[in-house]
């Protein structure tokens, strides 16, 4: 019985270890504007390679 | 006609080399009885087989094994030796040599401690009076008792001499791979001026051994006994039961004349069971933590998938294409929230897995520590002084 429990635990650890190989969540990085939320006004900052909201110069600008 | 006669003679020769059906039947019946542990029956059948064809090594080999099981060491030595002499190159020869060596040890003879005997032999010489000079092939090898020493296998001419005693000459055959024990009885020389040691007598080894055990319900080979128990030389199983302690079972090997005092380290049953319960509880806790770790890993993976999906959908929405004016379903803040959730649960999962590993490891240690000795397998050997040294081994069973 005890051996069975230990064997099951070892198998569970082996399965659980597989989660270590999962992909990390995506980061806010980009190579071009295509990678950003363009419809929400984001563009790709080519220096930092990060999506940023574009400042709207607008009609009120001096 | 001539060719037919030759063929008939050849067939007759082959037929005579094969064991007869009667011999095969007796031999097989003896082997079967031996394997079933019916030693007296095995001995009777094998002796019949041996009488039918004394040149066949098989009956001698099994008779040696039966003699060992019955504690008849000299018979064991003689039969093993005969089997080896009849067919020294048999595939069973290594086992027969091993059997011979075990019977020598059990008979209380001095063990051989030289290099491994492969093609060589060994010889040991004893006399009824110590100090007789031993010459083998004209070369002096020392005085009696001569401890087992390696020598070339084959026929050996021995000469033993001691002042005041008649010298003795004999020829012995020393087969390869085993120790040949030569025991010579020297007679006093009435014409000698030297004083013969007439009082000298061969030192007789006792034919029994003793096991001395502490108080308790003692059983040796399933037979009850108390205190100092006489046993035949060989291997025995000792079991000692003491109230509130786990049964103590060990194998012991006794040589003739050996008194073996047992000092068992008895295990307190309550303490051992306490450890066993702690081990089971920790192992259960480790399992629960493992399940929690796996669940949080799944949540983390799910949040990661959410973040990836939001990015896929929102980055595909192109303002220059028709339909871009559809209200965004998710914003960058949603992506950040999903990513944070994934990272947090991944951290929790890793910590939980680590805790599960440690808890289960400690639980396994307590289970190992608190495990009762198995009674369905042969017990381990008791550690005790043995002739010719000893070794200590720890056996792990799964």
mmCIF file of N, CA and C in Angstrom, chain A residues 9 12-13 16-17 19, chain B residues 280-298 345-363:
data_model
loop_
_atom_site.group_PDB
_atom_site.id
_atom_site.type_symbol
_atom_site.label_atom_id
_atom_site.label_comp_id
_atom_site.label_asym_id
_atom_site.label_seq_id
_atom_site.Cartn_x
_atom_site.Cartn_y
_atom_site.Cartn_z
ATOM 1 N N UNK A 9 2.873 9.073 -6.006
ATOM 2 C CA UNK A 9 3.408 10.421 -5.770
ATOM 3 C C UNK A 9 4.546 10.739 -6.745
ATOM 4 N N UNK A 12 3.089 11.524 -9.979
ATOM 5 C CA UNK A 12 2.461 12.841 -9.957
ATOM 6 C C UNK A 12 3.511 13.944 -10.030
ATOM 7 N N UNK A 13 4.633 13.739 -9.341
ATOM 8 C CA UNK A 13 5.719 14.725 -9.415
ATOM 9 C C UNK A 13 6.247 14.830 -10.842
ATOM 10 N N UNK A 16 3.736 16.771 -12.691
ATOM 11 C CA UNK A 16 3.777 18.163 -12.237
ATOM 12 C C UNK A 16 4.996 18.898 -12.764
ATOM 13 N N UNK A 17 6.109 18.163 -12.895
ATOM 14 C CA UNK A 17 7.327 18.809 -13.389
ATOM 15 C C UNK A 17 7.160 19.318 -14.812
ATOM 16 N N UNK A 19 4.883 21.121 -15.890
ATOM 17 C CA UNK A 19 4.395 22.511 -15.896
ATOM 18 C C UNK A 19 5.561 23.492 -15.923
ATOM 19 N N UNK B 280 3.073 8.341 7.162
ATOM 20 C CA UNK B 280 1.867 8.274 6.323
ATOM 21 C C UNK B 280 1.183 9.642 6.247
ATOM 22 N N UNK B 281 1.123 10.353 7.407
ATOM 23 C CA UNK B 281 0.477 11.670 7.426
ATOM 24 C C UNK B 281 1.239 12.648 6.537
ATOM 25 N N UNK B 282 2.573 12.638 6.666
ATOM 26 C CA UNK B 282 3.377 13.563 5.849
ATOM 27 C C UNK B 282 3.260 13.226 4.364
ATOM 28 N N UNK B 283 3.223 11.948 4.090
ATOM 29 C CA UNK B 283 3.099 11.546 2.687
ATOM 30 C C UNK B 283 1.749 12.003 2.121
ATOM 31 N N UNK B 284 0.703 11.894 2.946
ATOM 32 C CA UNK B 284 -0.622 12.373 2.524
ATOM 33 C C UNK B 284 -0.605 13.877 2.309
ATOM 34 N N UNK B 285 0.046 14.608 3.241
ATOM 35 C CA UNK B 285 0.158 16.060 3.100
ATOM 36 C C UNK B 285 0.913 16.437 1.837
ATOM 37 N N UNK B 286 1.974 15.693 1.569
ATOM 38 C CA UNK B 286 2.746 15.939 0.346
ATOM 39 C C UNK B 286 1.890 15.745 -0.887
ATOM 40 N N UNK B 287 1.030 14.731 -0.838
ATOM 41 C CA UNK B 287 0.129 14.480 -1.978
ATOM 42 C C UNK B 287 -0.845 15.624 -2.171
ATOM 43 N N UNK B 288 -1.381 16.154 -1.035
ATOM 44 C CA UNK B 288 -2.333 17.263 -1.133
ATOM 45 C C UNK B 288 -1.648 18.507 -1.700
ATOM 46 N N UNK B 289 -0.441 18.786 -1.212
ATOM 47 C CA UNK B 289 0.307 19.946 -1.721
ATOM 48 C C UNK B 289 0.615 19.779 -3.217
ATOM 49 N N UNK B 290 0.903 18.566 -3.566
ATOM 50 C CA UNK B 290 1.186 18.289 -4.977
ATOM 51 C C UNK B 290 -0.034 18.595 -5.839
ATOM 52 N N UNK B 291 -1.210 18.183 -5.356
ATOM 53 C CA UNK B 291 -2.444 18.448 -6.109
ATOM 54 C C UNK B 291 -2.684 19.951 -6.208
ATOM 55 N N UNK B 292 -2.422 20.672 -5.085
ATOM 56 C CA UNK B 292 -2.612 22.124 -5.093
ATOM 57 C C UNK B 292 -1.641 22.778 -6.078
ATOM 58 N N UNK B 293 -0.405 22.294 -6.089
ATOM 59 C CA UNK B 293 0.598 22.835 -7.013
ATOM 60 C C UNK B 293 0.187 22.637 -8.458
ATOM 61 N N UNK B 294 -0.373 21.480 -8.716
ATOM 62 C CA UNK B 294 -0.788 21.181 -10.084
ATOM 63 C C UNK B 294 -1.973 22.068 -10.490
ATOM 64 N N UNK B 295 -2.910 22.275 -9.534
ATOM 65 C CA UNK B 295 -4.083 23.106 -9.838
ATOM 66 C C UNK B 295 -3.661 24.552 -10.110
ATOM 67 N N UNK B 296 -2.759 25.081 -9.275
ATOM 68 C CA UNK B 296 -2.324 26.474 -9.490
ATOM 69 C C UNK B 296 -1.520 26.590 -10.787
ATOM 70 N N UNK B 297 -0.791 25.533 -11.134
ATOM 71 C CA UNK B 297 -0.068 25.565 -12.410
ATOM 72 C C UNK B 297 -1.050 25.646 -13.572
ATOM 73 N N UNK B 298 -2.176 24.938 -13.454
ATOM 74 C CA UNK B 298 -3.192 24.995 -14.513
ATOM 75 C C UNK B 298 -3.799 26.393 -14.613
ATOM 76 N N UNK B 345 0.355 32.980 -10.004
ATOM 77 C CA UNK B 345 -0.008 31.569 -9.795
ATOM 78 C C UNK B 345 1.159 30.630 -10.114
ATOM 79 N N UNK B 346 2.006 31.054 -11.070
ATOM 80 C CA UNK B 346 3.190 30.223 -11.358
ATOM 81 C C UNK B 346 4.105 30.184 -10.145
ATOM 82 N N UNK B 347 4.250 31.331 -9.461
ATOM 83 C CA UNK B 347 5.089 31.391 -8.267
ATOM 84 C C UNK B 347 4.498 30.506 -7.158
ATOM 85 N N UNK B 348 3.174 30.651 -6.966
ATOM 86 C CA UNK B 348 2.503 29.823 -5.944
ATOM 87 C C UNK B 348 2.685 28.338 -6.278
ATOM 88 N N UNK B 349 2.537 28.004 -7.551
ATOM 89 C CA UNK B 349 2.675 26.606 -7.978
ATOM 90 C C UNK B 349 4.083 26.076 -7.685
ATOM 91 N N UNK B 350 5.101 26.877 -8.021
ATOM 92 C CA UNK B 350 6.488 26.439 -7.785
ATOM 93 C C UNK B 350 6.741 26.216 -6.297
ATOM 94 N N UNK B 351 6.269 27.171 -5.476
ATOM 95 C CA UNK B 351 6.471 27.032 -4.024
ATOM 96 C C UNK B 351 5.734 25.801 -3.488
ATOM 97 N N UNK B 352 4.518 25.592 -3.989
ATOM 98 C CA UNK B 352 3.738 24.441 -3.522
ATOM 99 C C UNK B 352 4.393 23.126 -3.935
ATOM 100 N N UNK B 353 4.899 23.085 -5.156
ATOM 101 C CA UNK B 353 5.607 21.872 -5.602
ATOM 102 C C UNK B 353 6.821 21.601 -4.718
ATOM 103 N N UNK B 354 7.567 22.655 -4.406
ATOM 104 C CA UNK B 354 8.747 22.505 -3.551
ATOM 105 C C UNK B 354 8.359 21.969 -2.184
ATOM 106 N N UNK B 355 7.304 22.581 -1.608
ATOM 107 C CA UNK B 355 6.847 22.130 -0.286
ATOM 108 C C UNK B 355 6.380 20.685 -0.349
ATOM 109 N N UNK B 356 5.710 20.322 -1.438
ATOM 110 C CA UNK B 356 5.218 18.942 -1.591
ATOM 111 C C UNK B 356 6.389 17.963 -1.650
ATOM 112 N N UNK B 357 7.420 18.365 -2.366
ATOM 113 C CA UNK B 357 8.596 17.493 -2.511
ATOM 114 C C UNK B 357 9.262 17.265 -1.151
ATOM 115 N N UNK B 358 9.432 18.355 -0.400
ATOM 116 C CA UNK B 358 10.076 18.238 0.913
ATOM 117 C C UNK B 358 9.202 17.397 1.853
ATOM 118 N N UNK B 359 7.902 17.691 1.885
ATOM 119 C CA UNK B 359 6.995 16.971 2.788
ATOM 120 C C UNK B 359 6.965 15.481 2.453
ATOM 121 N N UNK B 360 6.846 15.177 1.172
ATOM 122 C CA UNK B 360 6.799 13.762 0.783
ATOM 123 C C UNK B 360 8.127 13.077 1.079
ATOM 124 N N UNK B 361 9.245 13.789 0.907
ATOM 125 C CA UNK B 361 10.563 13.211 1.197
ATOM 126 C C UNK B 361 10.701 12.878 2.670
ATOM 127 N N UNK B 362 10.287 13.827 3.525
ATOM 128 C CA UNK B 362 10.364 13.577 4.976
ATOM 129 C C UNK B 362 9.426 12.422 5.346
ATOM 130 N N UNK B 363 8.240 12.412 4.721
ATOM 131 C CA UNK B 363 7.283 11.328 4.978
ATOM 132 C C UNK B 363 7.858 9.979 4.569
#
